mmCIF file with all atom_site columns, C-alpha atoms in Angstrom:
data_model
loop_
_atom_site.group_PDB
_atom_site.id
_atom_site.type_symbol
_atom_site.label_atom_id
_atom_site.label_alt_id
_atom_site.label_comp_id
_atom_site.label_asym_id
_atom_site.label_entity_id
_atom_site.label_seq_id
_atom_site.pdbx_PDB_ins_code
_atom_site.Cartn_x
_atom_site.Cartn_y
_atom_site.Cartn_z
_atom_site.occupancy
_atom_site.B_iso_or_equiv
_atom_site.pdbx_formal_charge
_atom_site.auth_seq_id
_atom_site.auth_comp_id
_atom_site.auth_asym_id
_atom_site.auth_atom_id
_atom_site.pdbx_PDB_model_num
ATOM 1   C CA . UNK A 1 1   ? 0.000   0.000  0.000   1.00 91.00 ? 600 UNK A CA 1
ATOM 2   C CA . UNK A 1 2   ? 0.911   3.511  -0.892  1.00 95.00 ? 601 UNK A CA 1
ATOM 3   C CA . UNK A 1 3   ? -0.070  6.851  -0.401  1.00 96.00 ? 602 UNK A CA 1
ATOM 4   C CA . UNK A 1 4   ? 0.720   10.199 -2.186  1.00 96.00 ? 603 UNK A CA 1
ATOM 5   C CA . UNK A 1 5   ? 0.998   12.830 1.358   1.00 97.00 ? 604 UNK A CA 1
ATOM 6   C CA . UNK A 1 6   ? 1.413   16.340 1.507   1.00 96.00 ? 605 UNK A CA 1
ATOM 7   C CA . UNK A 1 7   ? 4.472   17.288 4.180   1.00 95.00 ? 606 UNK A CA 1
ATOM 8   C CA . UNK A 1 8   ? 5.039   20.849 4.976   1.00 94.00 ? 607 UNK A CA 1
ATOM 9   C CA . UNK A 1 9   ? 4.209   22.109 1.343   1.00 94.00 ? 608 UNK A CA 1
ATOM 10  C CA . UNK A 1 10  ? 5.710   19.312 -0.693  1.00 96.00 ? 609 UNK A CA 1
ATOM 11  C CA . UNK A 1 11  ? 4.290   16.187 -1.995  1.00 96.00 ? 610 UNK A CA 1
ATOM 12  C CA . UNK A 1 12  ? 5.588   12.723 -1.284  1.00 97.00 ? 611 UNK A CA 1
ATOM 13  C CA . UNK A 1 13  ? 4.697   9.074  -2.280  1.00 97.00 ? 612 UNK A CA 1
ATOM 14  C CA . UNK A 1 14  ? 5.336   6.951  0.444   1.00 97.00 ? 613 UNK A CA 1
ATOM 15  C CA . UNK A 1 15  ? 4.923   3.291  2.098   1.00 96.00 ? 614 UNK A CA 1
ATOM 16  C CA . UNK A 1 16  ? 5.096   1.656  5.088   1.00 94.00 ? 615 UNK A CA 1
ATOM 17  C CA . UNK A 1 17  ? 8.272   1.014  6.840   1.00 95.00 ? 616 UNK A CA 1
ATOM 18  C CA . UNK A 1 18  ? 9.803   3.390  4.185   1.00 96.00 ? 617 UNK A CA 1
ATOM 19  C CA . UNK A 1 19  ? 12.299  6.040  5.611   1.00 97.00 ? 618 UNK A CA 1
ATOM 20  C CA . UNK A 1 20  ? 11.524  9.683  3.857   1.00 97.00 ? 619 UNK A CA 1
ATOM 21  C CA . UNK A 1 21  ? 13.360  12.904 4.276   1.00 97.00 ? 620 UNK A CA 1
ATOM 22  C CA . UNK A 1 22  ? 11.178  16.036 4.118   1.00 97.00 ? 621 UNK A CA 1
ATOM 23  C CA . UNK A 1 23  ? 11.920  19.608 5.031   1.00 97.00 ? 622 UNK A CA 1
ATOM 24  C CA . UNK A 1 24  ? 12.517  20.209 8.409   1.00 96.00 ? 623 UNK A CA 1
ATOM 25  C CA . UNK A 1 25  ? 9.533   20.209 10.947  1.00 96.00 ? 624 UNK A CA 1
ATOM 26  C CA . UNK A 1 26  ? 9.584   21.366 14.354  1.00 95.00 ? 625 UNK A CA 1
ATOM 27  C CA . UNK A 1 27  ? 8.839   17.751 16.139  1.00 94.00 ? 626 UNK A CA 1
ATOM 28  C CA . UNK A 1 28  ? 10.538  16.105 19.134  1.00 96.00 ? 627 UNK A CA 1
ATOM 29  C CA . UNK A 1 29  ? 13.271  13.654 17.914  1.00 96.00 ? 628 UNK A CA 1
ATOM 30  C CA . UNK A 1 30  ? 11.397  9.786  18.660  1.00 94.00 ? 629 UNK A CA 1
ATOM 31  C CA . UNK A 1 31  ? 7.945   11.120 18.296  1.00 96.00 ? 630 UNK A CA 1
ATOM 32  C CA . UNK A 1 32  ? 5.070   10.165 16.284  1.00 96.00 ? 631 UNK A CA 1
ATOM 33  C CA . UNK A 1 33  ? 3.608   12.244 13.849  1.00 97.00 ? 632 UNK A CA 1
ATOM 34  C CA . UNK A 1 34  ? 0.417   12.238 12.156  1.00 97.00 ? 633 UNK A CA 1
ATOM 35  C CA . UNK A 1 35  ? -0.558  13.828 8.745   1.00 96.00 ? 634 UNK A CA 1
ATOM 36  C CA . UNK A 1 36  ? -4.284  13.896 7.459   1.00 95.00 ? 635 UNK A CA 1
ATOM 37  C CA . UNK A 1 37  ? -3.311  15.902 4.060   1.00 95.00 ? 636 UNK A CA 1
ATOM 38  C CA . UNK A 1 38  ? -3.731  12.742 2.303   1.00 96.00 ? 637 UNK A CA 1
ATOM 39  C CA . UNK A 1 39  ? -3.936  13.248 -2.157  1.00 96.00 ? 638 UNK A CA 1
ATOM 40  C CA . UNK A 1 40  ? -4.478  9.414  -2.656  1.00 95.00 ? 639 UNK A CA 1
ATOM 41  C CA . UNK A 1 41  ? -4.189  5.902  -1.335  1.00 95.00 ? 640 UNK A CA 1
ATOM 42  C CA . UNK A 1 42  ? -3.550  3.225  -3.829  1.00 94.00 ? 641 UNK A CA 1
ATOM 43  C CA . UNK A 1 43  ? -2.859  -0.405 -2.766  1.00 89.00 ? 642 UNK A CA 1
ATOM 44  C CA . UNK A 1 44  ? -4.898  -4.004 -3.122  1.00 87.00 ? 643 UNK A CA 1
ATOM 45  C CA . UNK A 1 45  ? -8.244  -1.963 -3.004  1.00 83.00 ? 644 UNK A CA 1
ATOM 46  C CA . UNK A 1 46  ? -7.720  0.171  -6.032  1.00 90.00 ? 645 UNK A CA 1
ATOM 47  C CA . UNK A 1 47  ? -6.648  3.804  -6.332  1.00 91.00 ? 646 UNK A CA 1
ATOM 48  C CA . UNK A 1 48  ? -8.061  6.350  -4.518  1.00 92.00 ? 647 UNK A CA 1
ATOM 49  C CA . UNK A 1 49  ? -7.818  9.798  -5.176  1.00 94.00 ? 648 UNK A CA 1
ATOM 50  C CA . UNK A 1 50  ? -8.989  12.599 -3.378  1.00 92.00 ? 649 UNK A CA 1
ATOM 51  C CA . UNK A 1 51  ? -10.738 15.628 -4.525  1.00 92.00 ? 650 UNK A CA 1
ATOM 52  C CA . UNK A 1 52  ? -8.620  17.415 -3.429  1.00 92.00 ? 651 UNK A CA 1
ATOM 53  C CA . UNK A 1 53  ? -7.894  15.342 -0.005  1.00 95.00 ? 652 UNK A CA 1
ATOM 54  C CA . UNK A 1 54  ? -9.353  11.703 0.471   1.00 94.00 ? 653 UNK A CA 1
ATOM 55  C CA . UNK A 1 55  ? -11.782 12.268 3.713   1.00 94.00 ? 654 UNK A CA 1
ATOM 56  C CA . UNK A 1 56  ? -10.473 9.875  6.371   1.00 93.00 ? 655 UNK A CA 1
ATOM 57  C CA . UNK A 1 57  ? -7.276  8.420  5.172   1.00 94.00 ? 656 UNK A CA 1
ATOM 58  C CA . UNK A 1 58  ? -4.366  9.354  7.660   1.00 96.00 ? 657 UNK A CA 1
ATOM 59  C CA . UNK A 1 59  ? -0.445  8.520  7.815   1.00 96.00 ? 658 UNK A CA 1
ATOM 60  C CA . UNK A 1 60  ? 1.226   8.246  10.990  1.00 97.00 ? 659 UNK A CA 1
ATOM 61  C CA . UNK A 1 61  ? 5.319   8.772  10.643  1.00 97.00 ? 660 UNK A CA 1
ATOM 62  C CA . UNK A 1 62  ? 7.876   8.800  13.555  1.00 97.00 ? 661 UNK A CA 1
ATOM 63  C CA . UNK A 1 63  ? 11.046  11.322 13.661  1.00 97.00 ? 662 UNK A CA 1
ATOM 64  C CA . UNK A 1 64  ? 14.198  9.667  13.403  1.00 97.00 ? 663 UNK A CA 1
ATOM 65  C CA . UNK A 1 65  ? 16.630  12.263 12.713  1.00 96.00 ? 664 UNK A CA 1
ATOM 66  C CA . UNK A 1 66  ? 17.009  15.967 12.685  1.00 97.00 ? 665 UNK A CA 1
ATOM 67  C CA . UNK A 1 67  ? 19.627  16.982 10.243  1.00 97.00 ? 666 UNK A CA 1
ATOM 68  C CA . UNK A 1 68  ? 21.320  19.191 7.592   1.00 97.00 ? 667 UNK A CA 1
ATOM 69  C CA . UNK A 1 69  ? 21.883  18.131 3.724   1.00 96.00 ? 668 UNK A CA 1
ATOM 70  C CA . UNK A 1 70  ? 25.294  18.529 2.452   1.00 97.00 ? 669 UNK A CA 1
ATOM 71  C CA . UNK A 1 71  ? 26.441  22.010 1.404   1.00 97.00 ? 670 UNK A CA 1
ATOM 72  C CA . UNK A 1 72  ? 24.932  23.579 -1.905  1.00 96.00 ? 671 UNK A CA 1
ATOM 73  C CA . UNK A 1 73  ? 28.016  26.462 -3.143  1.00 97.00 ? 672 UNK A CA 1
ATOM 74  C CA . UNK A 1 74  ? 26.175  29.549 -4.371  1.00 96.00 ? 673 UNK A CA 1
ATOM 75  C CA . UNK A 1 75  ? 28.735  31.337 -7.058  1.00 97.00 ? 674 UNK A CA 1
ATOM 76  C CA . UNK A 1 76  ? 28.222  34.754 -8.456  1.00 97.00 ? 675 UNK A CA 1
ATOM 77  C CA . UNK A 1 77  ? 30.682  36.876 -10.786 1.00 97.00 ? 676 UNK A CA 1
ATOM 78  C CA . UNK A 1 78  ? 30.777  39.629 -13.148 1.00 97.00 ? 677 UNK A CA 1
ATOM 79  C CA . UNK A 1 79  ? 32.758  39.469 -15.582 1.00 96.00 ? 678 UNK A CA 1
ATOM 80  C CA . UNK A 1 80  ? 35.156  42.028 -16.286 1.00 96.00 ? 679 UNK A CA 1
ATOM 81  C CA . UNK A 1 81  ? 33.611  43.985 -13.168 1.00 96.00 ? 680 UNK A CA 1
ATOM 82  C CA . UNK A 1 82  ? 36.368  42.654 -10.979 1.00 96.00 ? 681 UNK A CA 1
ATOM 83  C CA . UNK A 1 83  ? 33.301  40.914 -8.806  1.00 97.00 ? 682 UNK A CA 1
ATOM 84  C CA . UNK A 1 84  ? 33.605  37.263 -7.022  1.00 97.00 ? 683 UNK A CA 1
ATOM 85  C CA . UNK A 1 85  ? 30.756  36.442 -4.518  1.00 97.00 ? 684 UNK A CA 1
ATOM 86  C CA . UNK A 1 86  ? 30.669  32.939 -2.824  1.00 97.00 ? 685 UNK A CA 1
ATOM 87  C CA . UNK A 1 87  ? 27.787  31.821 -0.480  1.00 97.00 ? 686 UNK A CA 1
ATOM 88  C CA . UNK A 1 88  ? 26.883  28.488 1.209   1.00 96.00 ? 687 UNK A CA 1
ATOM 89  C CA . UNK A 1 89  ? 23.800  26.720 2.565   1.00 95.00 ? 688 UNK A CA 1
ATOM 90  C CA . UNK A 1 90  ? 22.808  23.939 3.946   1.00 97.00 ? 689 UNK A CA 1
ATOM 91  C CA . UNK A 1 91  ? 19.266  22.640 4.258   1.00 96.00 ? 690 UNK A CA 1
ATOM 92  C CA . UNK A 1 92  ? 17.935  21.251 7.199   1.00 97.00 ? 691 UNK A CA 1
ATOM 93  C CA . UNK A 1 93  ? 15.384  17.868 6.906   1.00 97.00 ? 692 UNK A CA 1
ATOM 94  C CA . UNK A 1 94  ? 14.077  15.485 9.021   1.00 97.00 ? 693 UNK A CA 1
ATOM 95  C CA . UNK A 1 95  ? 13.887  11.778 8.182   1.00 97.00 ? 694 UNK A CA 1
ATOM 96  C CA . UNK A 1 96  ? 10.911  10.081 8.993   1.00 97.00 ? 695 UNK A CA 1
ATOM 97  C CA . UNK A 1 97  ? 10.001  6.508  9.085   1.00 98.00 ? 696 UNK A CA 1
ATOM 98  C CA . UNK A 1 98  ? 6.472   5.491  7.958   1.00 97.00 ? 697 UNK A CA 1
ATOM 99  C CA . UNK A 1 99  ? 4.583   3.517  10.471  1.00 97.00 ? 698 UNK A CA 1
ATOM 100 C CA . UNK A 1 100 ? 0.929   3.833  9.260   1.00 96.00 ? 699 UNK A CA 1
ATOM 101 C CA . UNK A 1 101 ? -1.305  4.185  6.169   1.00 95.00 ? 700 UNK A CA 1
ATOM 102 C CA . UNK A 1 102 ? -4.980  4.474  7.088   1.00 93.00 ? 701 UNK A CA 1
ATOM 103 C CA . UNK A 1 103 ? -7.462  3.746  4.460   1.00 89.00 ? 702 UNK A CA 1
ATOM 104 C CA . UNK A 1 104 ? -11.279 5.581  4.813   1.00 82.00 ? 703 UNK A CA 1
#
């Protein structure tokens, strides 16, 4: 069984016991979360796909890690302007691990 979730803005397809990084959300590391903003469920029983969110379905996801990707290098130059800027950034994401898909 799968199910197409949206997680703080972004859509993911996920399964159960499937480990997912999404943006970062302000959760206690070890704790379950719960997301109701549920697009579709597909599995044995057919597709189902919400208009826009399917009434009753529900994931339930616990945090495993807090973290930051690996640095993105941000390069700007003029030419011939004699100007060199260099910026870095690194994304923070949590990882969760799907515990839960709940069919209507």
């Amino acid at each position: 069984m799968y199910a197409v979730v949206r997680i703080a803005g972004k859509q993911f397809q996920v399964r159960q016991d499937e480990v997912v990084r999404v943006p970062h959300l302000a959760a206690e590391l070890g704790s379950d979360v719960h997301f109701d903003a549920v697009l579709a469920v597909g599995g044995d029983g057919g597709l189902t796909v919400g208009q826009p969110l399917v009434a009753g379905a529900r994931v339930s996801a616990q945090v495993v890690v807090h973290d930051r990707e690996r640095k993105i290098l941000v390069f700007h130059k003029k030419r011939r302007k004699d100007h060199r800027k260099k910026n870095g950034h690194r994304q923070p994401y949590t990882e969760l691990r799907i515990t839960a898909i709940q069919r209507p």
